[in-house]
PDB file of C-alpha atoms in Angstrom:
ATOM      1  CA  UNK A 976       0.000   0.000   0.000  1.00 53.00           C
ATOM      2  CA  UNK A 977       1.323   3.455  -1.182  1.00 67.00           C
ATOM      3  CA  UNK A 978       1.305   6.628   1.498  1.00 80.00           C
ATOM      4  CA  UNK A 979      -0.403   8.761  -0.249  1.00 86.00           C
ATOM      5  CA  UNK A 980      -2.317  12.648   0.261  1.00 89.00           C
ATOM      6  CA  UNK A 981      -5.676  12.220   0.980  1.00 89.00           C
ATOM      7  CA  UNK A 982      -8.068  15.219   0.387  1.00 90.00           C
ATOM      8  CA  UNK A 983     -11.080  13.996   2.826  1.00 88.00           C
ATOM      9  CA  UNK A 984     -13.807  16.510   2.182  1.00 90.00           C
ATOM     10  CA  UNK A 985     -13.534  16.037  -2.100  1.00 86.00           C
ATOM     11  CA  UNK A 986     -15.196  13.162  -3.522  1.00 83.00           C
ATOM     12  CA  UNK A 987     -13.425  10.636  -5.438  1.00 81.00           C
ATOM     13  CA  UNK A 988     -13.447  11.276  -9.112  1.00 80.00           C
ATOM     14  CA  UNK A 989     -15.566   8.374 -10.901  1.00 82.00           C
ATOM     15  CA  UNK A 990     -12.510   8.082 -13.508  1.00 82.00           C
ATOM     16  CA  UNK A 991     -10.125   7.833 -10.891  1.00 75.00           C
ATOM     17  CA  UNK A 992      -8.678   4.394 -12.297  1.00 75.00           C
ATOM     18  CA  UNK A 993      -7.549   6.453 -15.868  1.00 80.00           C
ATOM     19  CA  UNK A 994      -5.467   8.711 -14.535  1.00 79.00           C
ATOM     20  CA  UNK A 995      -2.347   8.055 -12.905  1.00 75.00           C
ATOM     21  CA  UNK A 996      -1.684  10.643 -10.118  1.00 76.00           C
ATOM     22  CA  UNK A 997      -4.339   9.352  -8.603  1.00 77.00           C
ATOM     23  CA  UNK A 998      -4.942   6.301  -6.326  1.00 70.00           C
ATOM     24  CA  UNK A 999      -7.057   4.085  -8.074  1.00 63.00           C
ATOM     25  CA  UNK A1000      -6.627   1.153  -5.835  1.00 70.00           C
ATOM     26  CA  UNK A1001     -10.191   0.403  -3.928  1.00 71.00           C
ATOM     27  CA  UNK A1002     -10.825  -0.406   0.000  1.00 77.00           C
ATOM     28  CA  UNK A1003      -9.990  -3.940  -0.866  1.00 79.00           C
ATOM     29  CA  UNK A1004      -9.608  -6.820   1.485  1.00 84.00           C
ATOM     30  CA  UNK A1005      -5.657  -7.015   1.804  1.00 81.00           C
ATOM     31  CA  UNK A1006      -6.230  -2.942   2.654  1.00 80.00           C
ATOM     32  CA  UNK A1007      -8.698  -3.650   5.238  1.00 80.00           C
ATOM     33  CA  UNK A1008      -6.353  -6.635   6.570  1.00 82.00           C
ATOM     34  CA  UNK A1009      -3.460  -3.992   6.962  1.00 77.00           C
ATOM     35  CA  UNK A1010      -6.225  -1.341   8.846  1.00 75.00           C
ATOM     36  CA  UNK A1011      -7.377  -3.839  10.885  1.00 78.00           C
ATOM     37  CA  UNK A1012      -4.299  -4.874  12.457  1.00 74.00           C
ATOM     38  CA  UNK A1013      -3.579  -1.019  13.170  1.00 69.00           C
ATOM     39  CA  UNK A1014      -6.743  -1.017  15.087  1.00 65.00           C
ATOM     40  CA  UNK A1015      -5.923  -3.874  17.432  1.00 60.00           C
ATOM     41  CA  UNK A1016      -3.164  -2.389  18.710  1.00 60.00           C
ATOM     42  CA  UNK A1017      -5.076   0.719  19.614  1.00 59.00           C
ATOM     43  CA  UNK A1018      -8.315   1.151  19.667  1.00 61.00           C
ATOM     44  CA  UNK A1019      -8.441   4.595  19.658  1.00 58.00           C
ATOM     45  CA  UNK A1020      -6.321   5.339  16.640  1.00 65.00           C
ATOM     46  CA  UNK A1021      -7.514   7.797  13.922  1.00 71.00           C
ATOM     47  CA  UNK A1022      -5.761   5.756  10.990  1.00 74.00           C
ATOM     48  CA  UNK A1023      -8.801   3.288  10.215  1.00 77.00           C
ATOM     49  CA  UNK A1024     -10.992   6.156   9.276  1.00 78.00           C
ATOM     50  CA  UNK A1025      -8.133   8.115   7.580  1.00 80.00           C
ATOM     51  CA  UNK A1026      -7.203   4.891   5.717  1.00 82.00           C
ATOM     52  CA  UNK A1027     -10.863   4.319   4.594  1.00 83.00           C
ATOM     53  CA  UNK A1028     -10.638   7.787   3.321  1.00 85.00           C
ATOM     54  CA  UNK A1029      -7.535   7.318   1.388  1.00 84.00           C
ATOM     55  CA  UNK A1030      -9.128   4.524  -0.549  1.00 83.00           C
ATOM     56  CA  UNK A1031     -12.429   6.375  -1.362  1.00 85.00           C
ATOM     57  CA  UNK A1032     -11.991   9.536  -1.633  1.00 87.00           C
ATOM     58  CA  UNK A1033      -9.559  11.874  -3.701  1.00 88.00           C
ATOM     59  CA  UNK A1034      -6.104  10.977  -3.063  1.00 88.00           C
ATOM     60  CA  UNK A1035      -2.734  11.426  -4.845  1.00 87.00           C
ATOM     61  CA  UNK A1036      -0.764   8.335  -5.432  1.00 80.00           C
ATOM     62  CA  UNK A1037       2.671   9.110  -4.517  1.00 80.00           C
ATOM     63  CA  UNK A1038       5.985   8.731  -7.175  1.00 80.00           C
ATOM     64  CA  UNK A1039       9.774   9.583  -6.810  1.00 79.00           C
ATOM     65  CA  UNK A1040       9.817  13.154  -8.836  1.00 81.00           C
ATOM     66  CA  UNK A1041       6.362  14.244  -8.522  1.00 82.00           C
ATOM     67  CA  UNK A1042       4.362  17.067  -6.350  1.00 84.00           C
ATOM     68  CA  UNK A1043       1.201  18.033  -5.676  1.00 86.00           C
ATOM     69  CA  UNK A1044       0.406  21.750  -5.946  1.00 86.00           C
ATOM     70  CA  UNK A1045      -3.091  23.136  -4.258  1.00 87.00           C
ATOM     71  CA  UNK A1046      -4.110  26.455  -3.024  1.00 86.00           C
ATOM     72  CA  UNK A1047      -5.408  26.586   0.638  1.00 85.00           C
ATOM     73  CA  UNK A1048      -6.999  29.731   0.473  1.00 81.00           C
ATOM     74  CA  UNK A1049      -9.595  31.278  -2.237  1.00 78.00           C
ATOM     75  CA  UNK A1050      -8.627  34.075  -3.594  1.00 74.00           C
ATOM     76  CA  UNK A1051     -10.059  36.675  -1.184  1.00 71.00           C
ATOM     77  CA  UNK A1052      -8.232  34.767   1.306  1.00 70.00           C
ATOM     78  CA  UNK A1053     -10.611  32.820   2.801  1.00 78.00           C
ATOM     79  CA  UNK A1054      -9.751  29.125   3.647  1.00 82.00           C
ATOM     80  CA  UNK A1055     -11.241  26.177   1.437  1.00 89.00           C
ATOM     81  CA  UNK A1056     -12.341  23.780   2.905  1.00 90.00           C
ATOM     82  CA  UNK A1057     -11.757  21.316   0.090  1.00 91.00           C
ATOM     83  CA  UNK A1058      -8.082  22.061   0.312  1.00 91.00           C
ATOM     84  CA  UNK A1059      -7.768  20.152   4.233  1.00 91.00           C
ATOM     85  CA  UNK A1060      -5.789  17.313   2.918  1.00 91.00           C
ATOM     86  CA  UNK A1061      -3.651  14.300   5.180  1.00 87.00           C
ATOM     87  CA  UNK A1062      -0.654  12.067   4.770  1.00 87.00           C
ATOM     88  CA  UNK A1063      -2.680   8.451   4.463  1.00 85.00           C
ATOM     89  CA  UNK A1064      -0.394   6.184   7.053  1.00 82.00           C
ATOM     90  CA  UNK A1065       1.731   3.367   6.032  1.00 82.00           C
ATOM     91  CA  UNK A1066       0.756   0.241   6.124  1.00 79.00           C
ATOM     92  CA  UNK A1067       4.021  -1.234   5.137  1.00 77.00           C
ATOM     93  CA  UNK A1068       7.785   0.262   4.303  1.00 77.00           C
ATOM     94  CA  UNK A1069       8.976   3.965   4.882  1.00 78.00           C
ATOM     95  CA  UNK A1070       7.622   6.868   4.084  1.00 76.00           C
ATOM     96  CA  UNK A1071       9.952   9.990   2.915  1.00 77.00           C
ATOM     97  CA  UNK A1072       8.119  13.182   2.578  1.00 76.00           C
ATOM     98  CA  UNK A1073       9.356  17.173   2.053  1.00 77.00           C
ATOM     99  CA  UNK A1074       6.966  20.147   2.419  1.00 77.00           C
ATOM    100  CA  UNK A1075       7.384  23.579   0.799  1.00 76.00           C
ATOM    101  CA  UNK A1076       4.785  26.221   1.394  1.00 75.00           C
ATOM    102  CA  UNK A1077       4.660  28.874  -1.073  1.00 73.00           C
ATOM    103  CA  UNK A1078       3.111  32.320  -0.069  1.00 68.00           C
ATOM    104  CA  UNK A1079       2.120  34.940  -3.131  1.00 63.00           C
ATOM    105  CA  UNK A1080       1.928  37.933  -0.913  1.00 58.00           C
ATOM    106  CA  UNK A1081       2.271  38.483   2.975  1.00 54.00           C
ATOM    107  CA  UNK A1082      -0.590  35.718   5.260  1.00 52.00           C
ATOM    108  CA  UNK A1083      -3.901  38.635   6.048  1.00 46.00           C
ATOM    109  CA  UNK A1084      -3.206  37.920   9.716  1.00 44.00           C
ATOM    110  CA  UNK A1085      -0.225  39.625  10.099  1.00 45.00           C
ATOM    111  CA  UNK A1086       2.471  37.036  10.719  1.00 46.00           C
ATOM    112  CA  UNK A1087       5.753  38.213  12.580  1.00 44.00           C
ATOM    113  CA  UNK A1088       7.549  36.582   9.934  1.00 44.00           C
ATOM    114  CA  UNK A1089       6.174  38.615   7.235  1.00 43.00           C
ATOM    115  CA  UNK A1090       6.215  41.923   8.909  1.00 44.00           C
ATOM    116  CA  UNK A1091       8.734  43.346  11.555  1.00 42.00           C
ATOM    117  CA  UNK A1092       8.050  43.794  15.070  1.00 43.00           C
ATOM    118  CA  UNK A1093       7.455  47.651  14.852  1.00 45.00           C
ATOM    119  CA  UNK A1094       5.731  47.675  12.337  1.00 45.00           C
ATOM    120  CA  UNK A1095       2.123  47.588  13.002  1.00 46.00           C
ATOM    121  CA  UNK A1096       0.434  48.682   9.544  1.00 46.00           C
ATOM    122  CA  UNK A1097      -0.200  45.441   8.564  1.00 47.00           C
ATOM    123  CA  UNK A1098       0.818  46.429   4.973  1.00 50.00           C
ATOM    124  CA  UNK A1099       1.210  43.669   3.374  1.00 54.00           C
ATOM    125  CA  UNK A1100       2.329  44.656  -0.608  1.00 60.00           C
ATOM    126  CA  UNK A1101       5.236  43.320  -1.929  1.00 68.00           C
ATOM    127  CA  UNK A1102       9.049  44.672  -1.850  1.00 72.00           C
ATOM    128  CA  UNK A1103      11.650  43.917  -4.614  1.00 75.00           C
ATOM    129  CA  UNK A1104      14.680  43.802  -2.866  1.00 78.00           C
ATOM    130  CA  UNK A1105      17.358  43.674  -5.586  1.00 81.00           C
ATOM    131  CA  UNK A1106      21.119  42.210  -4.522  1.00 82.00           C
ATOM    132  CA  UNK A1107      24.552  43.169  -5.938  1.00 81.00           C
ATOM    133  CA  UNK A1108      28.234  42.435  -5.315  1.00 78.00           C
ATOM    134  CA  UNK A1109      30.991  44.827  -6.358  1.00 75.00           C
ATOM    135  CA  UNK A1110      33.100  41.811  -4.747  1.00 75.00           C
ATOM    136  CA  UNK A1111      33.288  37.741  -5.420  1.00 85.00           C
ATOM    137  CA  UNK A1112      29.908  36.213  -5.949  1.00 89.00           C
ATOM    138  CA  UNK A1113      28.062  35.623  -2.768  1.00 90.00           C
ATOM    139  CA  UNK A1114      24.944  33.022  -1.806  1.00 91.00           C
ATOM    140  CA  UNK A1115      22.143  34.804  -0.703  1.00 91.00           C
ATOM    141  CA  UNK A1116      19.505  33.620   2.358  1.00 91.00           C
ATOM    142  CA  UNK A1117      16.276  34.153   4.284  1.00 87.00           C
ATOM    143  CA  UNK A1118      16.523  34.349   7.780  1.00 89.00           C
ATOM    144  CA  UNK A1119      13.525  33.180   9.569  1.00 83.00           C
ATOM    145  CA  UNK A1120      12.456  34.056  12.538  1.00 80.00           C
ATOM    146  CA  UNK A1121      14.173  31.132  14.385  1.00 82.00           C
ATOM    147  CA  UNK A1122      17.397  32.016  12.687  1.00 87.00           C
ATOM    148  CA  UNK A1123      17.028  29.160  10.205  1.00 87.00           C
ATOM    149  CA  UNK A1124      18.533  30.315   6.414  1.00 89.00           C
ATOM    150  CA  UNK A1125      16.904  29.251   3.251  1.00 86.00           C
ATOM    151  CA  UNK A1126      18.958  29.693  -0.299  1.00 86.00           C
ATOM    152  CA  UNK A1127      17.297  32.073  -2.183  1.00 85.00           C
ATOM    153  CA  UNK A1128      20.019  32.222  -4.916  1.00 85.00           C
ATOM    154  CA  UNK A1129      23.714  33.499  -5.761  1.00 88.00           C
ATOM    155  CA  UNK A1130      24.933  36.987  -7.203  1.00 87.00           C
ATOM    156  CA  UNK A1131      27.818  37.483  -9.251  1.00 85.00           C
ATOM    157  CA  UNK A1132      30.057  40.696  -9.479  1.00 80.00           C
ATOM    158  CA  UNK A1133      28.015  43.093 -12.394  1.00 77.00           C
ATOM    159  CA  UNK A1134      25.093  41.004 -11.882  1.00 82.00           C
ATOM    160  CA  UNK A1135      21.603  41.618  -9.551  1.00 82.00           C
ATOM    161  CA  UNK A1136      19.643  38.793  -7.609  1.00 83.00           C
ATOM    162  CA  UNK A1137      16.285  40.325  -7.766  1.00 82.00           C
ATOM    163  CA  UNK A1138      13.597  38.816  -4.782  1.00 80.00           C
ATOM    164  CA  UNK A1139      10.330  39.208  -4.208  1.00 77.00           C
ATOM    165  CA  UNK A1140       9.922  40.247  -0.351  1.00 79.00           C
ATOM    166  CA  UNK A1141       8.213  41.718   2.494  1.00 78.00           C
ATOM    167  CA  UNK A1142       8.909  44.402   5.409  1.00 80.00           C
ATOM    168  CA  UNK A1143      10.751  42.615   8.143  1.00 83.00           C
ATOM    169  CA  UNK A1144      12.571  39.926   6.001  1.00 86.00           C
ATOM    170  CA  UNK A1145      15.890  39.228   7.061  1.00 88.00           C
ATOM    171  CA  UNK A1146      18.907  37.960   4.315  1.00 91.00           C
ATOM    172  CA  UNK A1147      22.091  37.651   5.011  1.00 92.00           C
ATOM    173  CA  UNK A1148      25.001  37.347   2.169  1.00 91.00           C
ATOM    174  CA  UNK A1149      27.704  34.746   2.422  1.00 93.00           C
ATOM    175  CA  UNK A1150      30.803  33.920   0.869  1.00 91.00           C
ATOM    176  CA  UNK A1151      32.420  30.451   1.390  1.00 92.00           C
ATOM    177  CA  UNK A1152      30.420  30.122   4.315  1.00 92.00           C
ATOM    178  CA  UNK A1153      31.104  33.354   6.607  1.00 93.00           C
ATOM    179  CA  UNK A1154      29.050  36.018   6.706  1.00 93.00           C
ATOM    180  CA  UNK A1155      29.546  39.264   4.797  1.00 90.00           C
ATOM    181  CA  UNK A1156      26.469  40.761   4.924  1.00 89.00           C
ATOM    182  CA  UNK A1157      23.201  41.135   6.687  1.00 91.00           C
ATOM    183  CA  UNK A1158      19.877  43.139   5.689  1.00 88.00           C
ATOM    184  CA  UNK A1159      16.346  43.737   7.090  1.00 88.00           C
ATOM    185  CA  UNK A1160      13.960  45.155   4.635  1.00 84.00           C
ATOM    186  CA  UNK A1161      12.524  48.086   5.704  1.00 80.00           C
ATOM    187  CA  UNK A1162       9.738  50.830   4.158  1.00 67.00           C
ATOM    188  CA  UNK A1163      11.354  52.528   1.574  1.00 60.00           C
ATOM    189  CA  UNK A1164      14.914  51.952   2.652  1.00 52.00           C
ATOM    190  CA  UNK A1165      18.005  51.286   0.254  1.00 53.00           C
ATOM    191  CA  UNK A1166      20.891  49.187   0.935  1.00 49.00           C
TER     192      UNK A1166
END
């Protein structure tokens, strides 16, 4: 049986079987074998039901190389409700898994990650924040707010990274490793 994402509250498509991203493989007996013996272990578990769901209702079958994309939110930010999705649990082997959430402008409830502590406006358009290097090439990063660093690219010397940010990102520049530069984007403010 395949781990794959389950999307609970949207029905199964009927022609589920032709197309290939999806599971196609019913609730069948060797499935409700491997269920079963989940449940007698503890009785209490949540994985029957989520397995049932996995098996009739739209899932994603899982394969080395591919992604699923969804939106989470309509477009006047609302949540959809069609978007609340689970990892279906395995019922034999591992499961490896990577998340990546994408954000196309700043969350509407102000999130300290997208906007910096004194900064209470709650504006949440869009800053291009453009990098250059007179020097060596450098990598560029995202600080979050734990400290953690994402890559978000490398300039070269005579070339610009150009980003996509918001007030209160952090990015610091490296070279080889050490630091060599650190920047907060701010209203209006050049670096």
């Amino acid at each position: 049986s395949r781990p794959q994402t389950v999307f609970p509250h949207a029905p199964r498509p009927s022609i589920a079987s032709s197309l290939p991203a999806l599971e196609s493989r019913p609730l069948d007996d060797e499935v409700i074998g491997l269920r079963d013996a989940i449940v007698s272990k503890d009785e209490y578990t949540w994985e029957p039901r989520l397995i049932d769901e996995c098996y009739t209702k739209l899932a994603a079958a899982p394969k080395k190389g591919r992604a699923i994309l969804f939106y989470s939110q309509h477009p006047d930010g609302t949540l959809d409700n069609m978007a609340t999705h689970g990892g279906c649990p395995v019922l034999e082997g591992t499961k490896w898994a990577s998340n990546l959430w994408i954000w196309n402008k700043a969350m509407p409830f102000g999130s300290s990650r997208f906007q910096s502590k004194d900064d209470d406006s709650g504006d949440s358009s869009g800053v291009d924040v453009e990098v250059s290097t007179t020097g060596v090439s450098a990598e560029v990063f995202w600080v979050g707010g734990g400290g953690e660093e994402a890559p978000m690219g490398t300039v070269s010397q005579g070339d610009n990274l150009r980003l996509n940010s918001f007030v209160g990102h952090s990015f610091v520049a490296r070279r080889n490793g050490a630091e060599v530069s650190r920047y907060t984007v701010a209203r209006g403010a050049q670096a």
